Amino acid sequence: MILTGKAISENVANRQITIEPYNKEHVTTNSYDLTLGSQFIRYTGEILDPRIKNEYETIECDEQGIVLQQGDFLLGHSCEKIGSQNYVPIIHAKSGIARLGLFVHITADLIDIGSFGCVTFQLYSTLPIRIFPGMKVGQVSFWKPMGDITLYEGKYQGSKGPAPSKVHRDFIA
């Protein structure tokens, strides 16, 4: 069951959902708009290997924005920290952003219940586009789980900016 915008606001007010900072103007019919932060990660290796920690550079973006060329991939982050121990957040692109050819998440749209922190956006551009800190690029919906809840305690807990892949930790025996 998906929460309506009104239910999202009520659950933020009674602390069942965390959205910080919270702006009532970002509440939509059944989601909450997320804004793009100013820090980005670009992988620098020619070939990425999931068994190792891959090298990357961190890019700070100002109000002039940053241009993504066709086929560029960056990790970005939400300005907002989100999470819930009662609902499952799912990330979606804003329709207007998707219509400009920008993927906000490639495949990883599920945020585990109990996870708290900034959302890492997987930004992939199909066309050249300029993006800016503070622009609304995504939205989060909240879903009620069924069954016993086990809270997330994983490697991305508490993200404060874009988080690079930590999948290499899964290969350590």
mmCIF file with all atom_site columns, C-alpha atoms in Angstrom:
data_model
loop_
_atom_site.group_PDB
_atom_site.id
_atom_site.type_symbol
_atom_site.label_atom_id
_atom_site.label_alt_id
_atom_site.label_comp_id
_atom_site.label_asym_id
_atom_site.label_entity_id
_atom_site.label_seq_id
_atom_site.pdbx_PDB_ins_code
_atom_site.Cartn_x
_atom_site.Cartn_y
_atom_site.Cartn_z
_atom_site.occupancy
_atom_site.B_iso_or_equiv
_atom_site.pdbx_formal_charge
_atom_site.auth_seq_id
_atom_site.auth_comp_id
_atom_site.auth_asym_id
_atom_site.auth_atom_id
_atom_site.pdbx_PDB_model_num
ATOM 1   C CA . MET A 1 1   ? 0.000  0.000   0.000   1.00 0.00 ? 1   MET A CA 1
ATOM 2   C CA . ILE A 1 2   ? 1.425  3.376   -1.045  1.00 0.00 ? 2   ILE A CA 1
ATOM 3   C CA . LEU A 1 3   ? 1.021  6.410   1.214   1.00 0.00 ? 3   LEU A CA 1
ATOM 4   C CA . THR A 1 4   ? -0.699 9.536   -0.050  1.00 0.00 ? 4   THR A CA 1
ATOM 5   C CA . GLY A 1 5   ? 0.981  12.914  0.271   1.00 0.00 ? 5   GLY A CA 1
ATOM 6   C CA . LYS A 1 6   ? -1.231 13.723  3.250   1.00 0.00 ? 6   LYS A CA 1
ATOM 7   C CA . ALA A 1 7   ? -0.259 10.436  4.939   1.00 0.00 ? 7   ALA A CA 1
ATOM 8   C CA . ILE A 1 8   ? 3.433  11.167  4.278   1.00 0.00 ? 8   ILE A CA 1
ATOM 9   C CA . SER A 1 9   ? 3.062  14.569  5.994   1.00 0.00 ? 9   SER A CA 1
ATOM 10  C CA . GLU A 1 10  ? 1.220  13.011  8.945   1.00 0.00 ? 10  GLU A CA 1
ATOM 11  C CA . ASN A 1 11  ? 3.905  10.335  9.341   1.00 0.00 ? 11  ASN A CA 1
ATOM 12  C CA . VAL A 1 12  ? 6.666  12.953  9.222   1.00 0.00 ? 12  VAL A CA 1
ATOM 13  C CA . ALA A 1 13  ? 4.818  14.928  11.922  1.00 0.00 ? 13  ALA A CA 1
ATOM 14  C CA . ASN A 1 14  ? 4.487  11.868  14.180  1.00 0.00 ? 14  ASN A CA 1
ATOM 15  C CA . ARG A 1 15  ? 8.107  10.791  13.462  1.00 0.00 ? 15  ARG A CA 1
ATOM 16  C CA . GLN A 1 16  ? 7.251  7.558   11.654  1.00 0.00 ? 16  GLN A CA 1
ATOM 17  C CA . ILE A 1 17  ? 9.050  8.910   8.556   1.00 0.00 ? 17  ILE A CA 1
ATOM 18  C CA . THR A 1 18  ? 12.211 11.021  8.582   1.00 0.00 ? 18  THR A CA 1
ATOM 19  C CA . ILE A 1 19  ? 12.705 13.695  5.911   1.00 0.00 ? 19  ILE A CA 1
ATOM 20  C CA . GLU A 1 20  ? 15.291 16.338  6.861   1.00 0.00 ? 20  GLU A CA 1
ATOM 21  C CA . PRO A 1 21  ? 14.997 19.087  5.902   1.00 0.00 ? 21  PRO A CA 1
ATOM 22  C CA . TYR A 1 22  ? 11.254 18.801  5.369   1.00 0.00 ? 22  TYR A CA 1
ATOM 23  C CA . ASN A 1 23  ? 9.437  21.243  3.077   1.00 0.00 ? 23  ASN A CA 1
ATOM 24  C CA . LYS A 1 24  ? 5.647  20.933  2.828   1.00 0.00 ? 24  LYS A CA 1
ATOM 25  C CA . GLU A 1 25  ? 5.858  22.404  -0.702  1.00 0.00 ? 25  GLU A CA 1
ATOM 26  C CA . HIS A 1 26  ? 7.642  19.199  -1.812  1.00 0.00 ? 26  HIS A CA 1
ATOM 27  C CA . VAL A 1 27  ? 4.692  16.960  -0.897  1.00 0.00 ? 27  VAL A CA 1
ATOM 28  C CA . THR A 1 28  ? 2.836  15.653  -3.959  1.00 0.00 ? 28  THR A CA 1
ATOM 29  C CA . THR A 1 29  ? -0.234 13.436  -4.313  1.00 0.00 ? 29  THR A CA 1
ATOM 30  C CA . ASN A 1 30  ? 1.629  10.277  -3.265  1.00 0.00 ? 30  ASN A CA 1
ATOM 31  C CA . SER A 1 31  ? 5.312  11.162  -2.974  1.00 0.00 ? 31  SER A CA 1
ATOM 32  C CA . TYR A 1 32  ? 7.820  13.713  -1.738  1.00 0.00 ? 32  TYR A CA 1
ATOM 33  C CA . ASP A 1 33  ? 10.139 15.613  -4.130  1.00 0.00 ? 33  ASP A CA 1
ATOM 34  C CA . LEU A 1 34  ? 13.884 15.222  -3.547  1.00 0.00 ? 34  LEU A CA 1
ATOM 35  C CA . THR A 1 35  ? 16.471 17.835  -4.488  1.00 0.00 ? 35  THR A CA 1
ATOM 36  C CA . LEU A 1 36  ? 19.951 17.329  -5.895  1.00 0.00 ? 36  LEU A CA 1
ATOM 37  C CA . GLY A 1 37  ? 22.955 18.003  -3.674  1.00 0.00 ? 37  GLY A CA 1
ATOM 38  C CA . SER A 1 38  ? 26.178 19.725  -4.757  1.00 0.00 ? 38  SER A CA 1
ATOM 39  C CA . GLN A 1 39  ? 28.625 16.822  -4.547  1.00 0.00 ? 39  GLN A CA 1
ATOM 40  C CA . PHE A 1 40  ? 29.154 14.180  -7.224  1.00 0.00 ? 40  PHE A CA 1
ATOM 41  C CA . ILE A 1 41  ? 31.315 11.100  -7.711  1.00 0.00 ? 41  ILE A CA 1
ATOM 42  C CA . ARG A 1 42  ? 32.842 10.098  -11.041 1.00 0.00 ? 42  ARG A CA 1
ATOM 43  C CA . TYR A 1 43  ? 34.625 6.765   -11.358 1.00 0.00 ? 43  TYR A CA 1
ATOM 44  C CA . THR A 1 44  ? 38.090 7.211   -12.866 1.00 0.00 ? 44  THR A CA 1
ATOM 45  C CA . GLY A 1 45  ? 39.008 3.642   -13.758 1.00 0.00 ? 45  GLY A CA 1
ATOM 46  C CA . GLU A 1 46  ? 38.806 2.416   -17.334 1.00 0.00 ? 46  GLU A CA 1
ATOM 47  C CA . ILE A 1 47  ? 37.070 -0.782  -16.236 1.00 0.00 ? 47  ILE A CA 1
ATOM 48  C CA . LEU A 1 48  ? 35.195 -1.102  -12.943 1.00 0.00 ? 48  LEU A CA 1
ATOM 49  C CA . ASP A 1 49  ? 35.752 -4.307  -10.966 1.00 0.00 ? 49  ASP A CA 1
ATOM 50  C CA . PRO A 1 50  ? 33.139 -5.173  -8.306  1.00 0.00 ? 50  PRO A CA 1
ATOM 51  C CA . ARG A 1 51  ? 35.721 -7.230  -6.368  1.00 0.00 ? 51  ARG A CA 1
ATOM 52  C CA . ILE A 1 52  ? 37.826 -4.177  -5.473  1.00 0.00 ? 52  ILE A CA 1
ATOM 53  C CA . LYS A 1 53  ? 37.311 -0.650  -4.197  1.00 0.00 ? 53  LYS A CA 1
ATOM 54  C CA . ASN A 1 54  ? 37.193 1.362   -7.436  1.00 0.00 ? 54  ASN A CA 1
ATOM 55  C CA . GLU A 1 55  ? 38.949 4.714   -7.730  1.00 0.00 ? 55  GLU A CA 1
ATOM 56  C CA . TYR A 1 56  ? 36.871 7.856   -8.168  1.00 0.00 ? 56  TYR A CA 1
ATOM 57  C CA . GLU A 1 57  ? 37.024 11.620  -8.028  1.00 0.00 ? 57  GLU A CA 1
ATOM 58  C CA . THR A 1 58  ? 34.706 13.883  -6.071  1.00 0.00 ? 58  THR A CA 1
ATOM 59  C CA . ILE A 1 59  ? 33.281 16.893  -7.895  1.00 0.00 ? 59  ILE A CA 1
ATOM 60  C CA . GLU A 1 60  ? 31.826 19.947  -6.143  1.00 0.00 ? 60  GLU A CA 1
ATOM 61  C CA . CYS A 1 61  ? 29.194 21.772  -8.164  1.00 0.00 ? 61  CYS A CA 1
ATOM 62  C CA . ASP A 1 62  ? 28.214 25.422  -7.719  1.00 0.00 ? 62  ASP A CA 1
ATOM 63  C CA . GLU A 1 63  ? 25.137 27.342  -8.868  1.00 0.00 ? 63  GLU A CA 1
ATOM 64  C CA . GLN A 1 64  ? 26.484 27.313  -12.460 1.00 0.00 ? 64  GLN A CA 1
ATOM 65  C CA . GLY A 1 65  ? 25.681 23.610  -12.577 1.00 0.00 ? 65  GLY A CA 1
ATOM 66  C CA . ILE A 1 66  ? 27.505 20.781  -14.264 1.00 0.00 ? 66  ILE A CA 1
ATOM 67  C CA . VAL A 1 67  ? 27.027 19.486  -17.799 1.00 0.00 ? 67  VAL A CA 1
ATOM 68  C CA . LEU A 1 68  ? 26.530 15.784  -18.347 1.00 0.00 ? 68  LEU A CA 1
ATOM 69  C CA . GLN A 1 69  ? 27.289 14.697  -21.882 1.00 0.00 ? 69  GLN A CA 1
ATOM 70  C CA . GLN A 1 70  ? 25.416 11.875  -23.578 1.00 0.00 ? 70  GLN A CA 1
ATOM 71  C CA . GLY A 1 71  ? 26.416 8.630   -21.876 1.00 0.00 ? 71  GLY A CA 1
ATOM 72  C CA . ASP A 1 72  ? 27.922 10.288  -18.781 1.00 0.00 ? 72  ASP A CA 1
ATOM 73  C CA . PHE A 1 73  ? 27.412 8.591   -15.439 1.00 0.00 ? 73  PHE A CA 1
ATOM 74  C CA . LEU A 1 74  ? 27.761 10.301  -12.059 1.00 0.00 ? 74  LEU A CA 1
ATOM 75  C CA . LEU A 1 75  ? 26.691 9.481   -8.553  1.00 0.00 ? 75  LEU A CA 1
ATOM 76  C CA . GLY A 1 76  ? 24.865 12.364  -6.903  1.00 0.00 ? 76  GLY A CA 1
ATOM 77  C CA . HIS A 1 77  ? 22.907 12.701  -3.689  1.00 0.00 ? 77  HIS A CA 1
ATOM 78  C CA . SER A 1 78  ? 19.742 14.148  -2.270  1.00 0.00 ? 78  SER A CA 1
ATOM 79  C CA . CYS A 1 79  ? 19.927 17.208  -0.057  1.00 0.00 ? 79  CYS A CA 1
ATOM 80  C CA . GLU A 1 80  ? 17.401 15.435  2.136   1.00 0.00 ? 80  GLU A CA 1
ATOM 81  C CA . LYS A 1 81  ? 18.116 12.648  4.586   1.00 0.00 ? 81  LYS A CA 1
ATOM 82  C CA . ILE A 1 82  ? 15.276 10.150  4.554   1.00 0.00 ? 82  ILE A CA 1
ATOM 83  C CA . GLY A 1 83  ? 14.294 6.925   6.232   1.00 0.00 ? 83  GLY A CA 1
ATOM 84  C CA . SER A 1 84  ? 11.705 5.020   8.212   1.00 0.00 ? 84  SER A CA 1
ATOM 85  C CA . GLN A 1 85  ? 11.458 2.030   10.509  1.00 0.00 ? 85  GLN A CA 1
ATOM 86  C CA . ASN A 1 86  ? 7.841  1.554   9.458   1.00 0.00 ? 86  ASN A CA 1
ATOM 87  C CA . TYR A 1 87  ? 7.702  2.175   5.704   1.00 0.00 ? 87  TYR A CA 1
ATOM 88  C CA . VAL A 1 88  ? 9.760  1.199   2.654   1.00 0.00 ? 88  VAL A CA 1
ATOM 89  C CA . PRO A 1 89  ? 10.983 4.200   0.616   1.00 0.00 ? 89  PRO A CA 1
ATOM 90  C CA . ILE A 1 90  ? 11.093 3.784   -3.181  1.00 0.00 ? 90  ILE A CA 1
ATOM 91  C CA . ILE A 1 91  ? 12.922 6.312   -5.377  1.00 0.00 ? 91  ILE A CA 1
ATOM 92  C CA . HIS A 1 92  ? 11.509 7.545   -8.687  1.00 0.00 ? 92  HIS A CA 1
ATOM 93  C CA . ALA A 1 93  ? 12.668 10.120  -11.215 1.00 0.00 ? 93  ALA A CA 1
ATOM 94  C CA . LYS A 1 94  ? 10.654 13.293  -11.648 1.00 0.00 ? 94  LYS A CA 1
ATOM 95  C CA . SER A 1 95  ? 8.740  12.936  -14.911 1.00 0.00 ? 95  SER A CA 1
ATOM 96  C CA . GLY A 1 96  ? 9.980  16.264  -16.281 1.00 0.00 ? 96  GLY A CA 1
ATOM 97  C CA . ILE A 1 97  ? 13.603 15.271  -15.640 1.00 0.00 ? 97  ILE A CA 1
ATOM 98  C CA . ALA A 1 98  ? 13.115 11.859  -17.269 1.00 0.00 ? 98  ALA A CA 1
ATOM 99  C CA . ARG A 1 99  ? 11.637 13.610  -20.310 1.00 0.00 ? 99  ARG A CA 1
ATOM 100 C CA . LEU A 1 100 ? 14.941 15.480  -20.666 1.00 0.00 ? 100 LEU A CA 1
ATOM 101 C CA . GLY A 1 101 ? 16.760 12.155  -20.954 1.00 0.00 ? 101 GLY A CA 1
ATOM 102 C CA . LEU A 1 102 ? 18.198 11.958  -17.438 1.00 0.00 ? 102 LEU A CA 1
ATOM 103 C CA . PHE A 1 103 ? 17.980 8.709   -15.494 1.00 0.00 ? 103 PHE A CA 1
ATOM 104 C CA . VAL A 1 104 ? 18.000 9.445   -11.751 1.00 0.00 ? 104 VAL A CA 1
ATOM 105 C CA . HIS A 1 105 ? 18.389 5.818   -10.766 1.00 0.00 ? 105 HIS A CA 1
ATOM 106 C CA . ILE A 1 106 ? 19.458 3.044   -13.076 1.00 0.00 ? 106 ILE A CA 1
ATOM 107 C CA . THR A 1 107 ? 18.055 0.012   -11.269 1.00 0.00 ? 107 THR A CA 1
ATOM 108 C CA . ALA A 1 108 ? 18.447 0.531   -7.518  1.00 0.00 ? 108 ALA A CA 1
ATOM 109 C CA . ASP A 1 109 ? 15.228 2.257   -6.475  1.00 0.00 ? 109 ASP A CA 1
ATOM 110 C CA . LEU A 1 110 ? 14.519 0.343   -3.257  1.00 0.00 ? 110 LEU A CA 1
ATOM 111 C CA . ILE A 1 111 ? 15.679 1.763   0.066   1.00 0.00 ? 111 ILE A CA 1
ATOM 112 C CA . ASP A 1 112 ? 15.599 -0.835  2.815   1.00 0.00 ? 112 ASP A CA 1
ATOM 113 C CA . ILE A 1 113 ? 13.353 -0.295  5.796   1.00 0.00 ? 113 ILE A CA 1
ATOM 114 C CA . GLY A 1 114 ? 15.451 1.091   8.652   1.00 0.00 ? 114 GLY A CA 1
ATOM 115 C CA . SER A 1 115 ? 17.958 2.791   6.352   1.00 0.00 ? 115 SER A CA 1
ATOM 116 C CA . PHE A 1 116 ? 18.557 6.473   7.129   1.00 0.00 ? 116 PHE A CA 1
ATOM 117 C CA . GLY A 1 117 ? 20.635 8.963   5.156   1.00 0.00 ? 117 GLY A CA 1
ATOM 118 C CA . CYS A 1 118 ? 20.955 10.852  1.906   1.00 0.00 ? 118 CYS A CA 1
ATOM 119 C CA . VAL A 1 119 ? 19.808 9.048   -1.225  1.00 0.00 ? 119 VAL A CA 1
ATOM 120 C CA . THR A 1 120 ? 22.563 8.279   -3.739  1.00 0.00 ? 120 THR A CA 1
ATOM 121 C CA . PHE A 1 121 ? 21.282 9.045   -7.229  1.00 0.00 ? 121 PHE A CA 1
ATOM 122 C CA . GLN A 1 122 ? 22.753 7.073   -10.150 1.00 0.00 ? 122 GLN A CA 1
ATOM 123 C CA . LEU A 1 123 ? 22.672 9.808   -12.788 1.00 0.00 ? 123 LEU A CA 1
ATOM 124 C CA . TYR A 1 124 ? 22.906 8.669   -16.405 1.00 0.00 ? 124 TYR A CA 1
ATOM 125 C CA . SER A 1 125 ? 22.374 11.106  -19.261 1.00 0.00 ? 125 SER A CA 1
ATOM 126 C CA . THR A 1 126 ? 20.985 9.989   -22.617 1.00 0.00 ? 126 THR A CA 1
ATOM 127 C CA . LEU A 1 127 ? 21.337 13.553  -23.957 1.00 0.00 ? 127 LEU A CA 1
ATOM 128 C CA . PRO A 1 128 ? 23.568 16.481  -22.982 1.00 0.00 ? 128 PRO A CA 1
ATOM 129 C CA . ILE A 1 129 ? 21.999 18.201  -19.959 1.00 0.00 ? 129 ILE A CA 1
ATOM 130 C CA . ARG A 1 130 ? 23.022 20.757  -17.335 1.00 0.00 ? 130 ARG A CA 1
ATOM 131 C CA . ILE A 1 131 ? 22.071 19.882  -13.776 1.00 0.00 ? 131 ILE A CA 1
ATOM 132 C CA . PHE A 1 132 ? 22.091 22.168  -10.754 1.00 0.00 ? 132 PHE A CA 1
ATOM 133 C CA . PRO A 1 133 ? 22.281 21.744  -6.989  1.00 0.00 ? 133 PRO A CA 1
ATOM 134 C CA . GLY A 1 134 ? 18.866 22.206  -5.425  1.00 0.00 ? 134 GLY A CA 1
ATOM 135 C CA . MET A 1 135 ? 16.854 21.168  -8.474  1.00 0.00 ? 135 MET A CA 1
ATOM 136 C CA . LYS A 1 136 ? 14.066 18.637  -7.975  1.00 0.00 ? 136 LYS A CA 1
ATOM 137 C CA . VAL A 1 137 ? 15.260 15.484  -9.736  1.00 0.00 ? 137 VAL A CA 1
ATOM 138 C CA . GLY A 1 138 ? 13.575 12.657  -7.873  1.00 0.00 ? 138 GLY A CA 1
ATOM 139 C CA . GLN A 1 139 ? 10.761 11.728  -5.588  1.00 0.00 ? 139 GLN A CA 1
ATOM 140 C CA . VAL A 1 140 ? 10.284 9.184   -2.873  1.00 0.00 ? 140 VAL A CA 1
ATOM 141 C CA . SER A 1 141 ? 7.155  7.192   -2.176  1.00 0.00 ? 141 SER A CA 1
ATOM 142 C CA . PHE A 1 142 ? 6.564  5.213   1.001   1.00 0.00 ? 142 PHE A CA 1
ATOM 143 C CA . TRP A 1 143 ? 5.074  1.727   1.107   1.00 0.00 ? 143 TRP A CA 1
ATOM 144 C CA . LYS A 1 144 ? 3.656  -0.249  4.040   1.00 0.00 ? 144 LYS A CA 1
ATOM 145 C CA . PRO A 1 145 ? 5.398  -3.642  4.411   1.00 0.00 ? 145 PRO A CA 1
ATOM 146 C CA . MET A 1 146 ? 3.572  -6.845  5.278   1.00 0.00 ? 146 MET A CA 1
ATOM 147 C CA . GLY A 1 147 ? 5.087  -9.354  7.701   1.00 0.00 ? 147 GLY A CA 1
ATOM 148 C CA . ASP A 1 148 ? 7.788  -9.172  10.334  1.00 0.00 ? 148 ASP A CA 1
ATOM 149 C CA . ILE A 1 149 ? 10.195 -6.258  9.923   1.00 0.00 ? 149 ILE A CA 1
ATOM 150 C CA . THR A 1 150 ? 13.958 -6.615  10.068  1.00 0.00 ? 150 THR A CA 1
ATOM 151 C CA . LEU A 1 151 ? 15.685 -3.228  10.021  1.00 0.00 ? 151 LEU A CA 1
ATOM 152 C CA . TYR A 1 152 ? 18.541 -2.452  7.632   1.00 0.00 ? 152 TYR A CA 1
ATOM 153 C CA . GLU A 1 153 ? 22.034 -2.516  9.139   1.00 0.00 ? 153 GLU A CA 1
ATOM 154 C CA . GLY A 1 154 ? 24.026 -2.501  5.909   1.00 0.00 ? 154 GLY A CA 1
ATOM 155 C CA . LYS A 1 155 ? 27.099 -0.826  4.510   1.00 0.00 ? 155 LYS A CA 1
ATOM 156 C CA . TYR A 1 156 ? 25.343 2.309   3.199   1.00 0.00 ? 156 TYR A CA 1
ATOM 157 C CA . GLN A 1 157 ? 23.657 3.250   6.503   1.00 0.00 ? 157 GLN A CA 1
ATOM 158 C CA . GLY A 1 158 ? 23.949 6.949   7.372   1.00 0.00 ? 158 GLY A CA 1
ATOM 159 C CA . SER A 1 159 ? 25.123 8.245   3.977   1.00 0.00 ? 159 SER A CA 1
ATOM 160 C CA . LYS A 1 160 ? 25.793 11.989  4.071   1.00 0.00 ? 160 LYS A CA 1
ATOM 161 C CA . GLY A 1 161 ? 26.546 12.473  0.374   1.00 0.00 ? 161 GLY A CA 1
ATOM 162 C CA . PRO A 1 162 ? 26.945 10.330  -2.708  1.00 0.00 ? 162 PRO A CA 1
ATOM 163 C CA . ALA A 1 163 ? 28.119 6.876   -1.661  1.00 0.00 ? 163 ALA A CA 1
ATOM 164 C CA . PRO A 1 164 ? 30.356 4.944   -4.052  1.00 0.00 ? 164 PRO A CA 1
ATOM 165 C CA . SER A 1 165 ? 29.752 1.242   -4.549  1.00 0.00 ? 165 SER A CA 1
ATOM 166 C CA . LYS A 1 166 ? 30.812 -0.882  -1.602  1.00 0.00 ? 166 LYS A CA 1
ATOM 167 C CA . VAL A 1 167 ? 29.945 -4.167  -3.303  1.00 0.00 ? 167 VAL A CA 1
ATOM 168 C CA . HIS A 1 168 ? 33.618 -5.212  -3.012  1.00 0.00 ? 168 HIS A CA 1
ATOM 169 C CA . ARG A 1 169 ? 32.921 -5.893  0.680   1.00 0.00 ? 169 ARG A CA 1
ATOM 170 C CA . ASP A 1 170 ? 30.639 -8.742  -0.392  1.00 0.00 ? 170 ASP A CA 1
ATOM 171 C CA . PHE A 1 171 ? 33.621 -10.521 -1.975  1.00 0.00 ? 171 PHE A CA 1
ATOM 172 C CA . ILE A 1 172 ? 35.671 -10.618 1.232   1.00 0.00 ? 172 ILE A CA 1
ATOM 173 C CA . ALA A 1 173 ? 35.641 -14.131 2.655   1.00 0.00 ? 173 ALA A CA 1
#
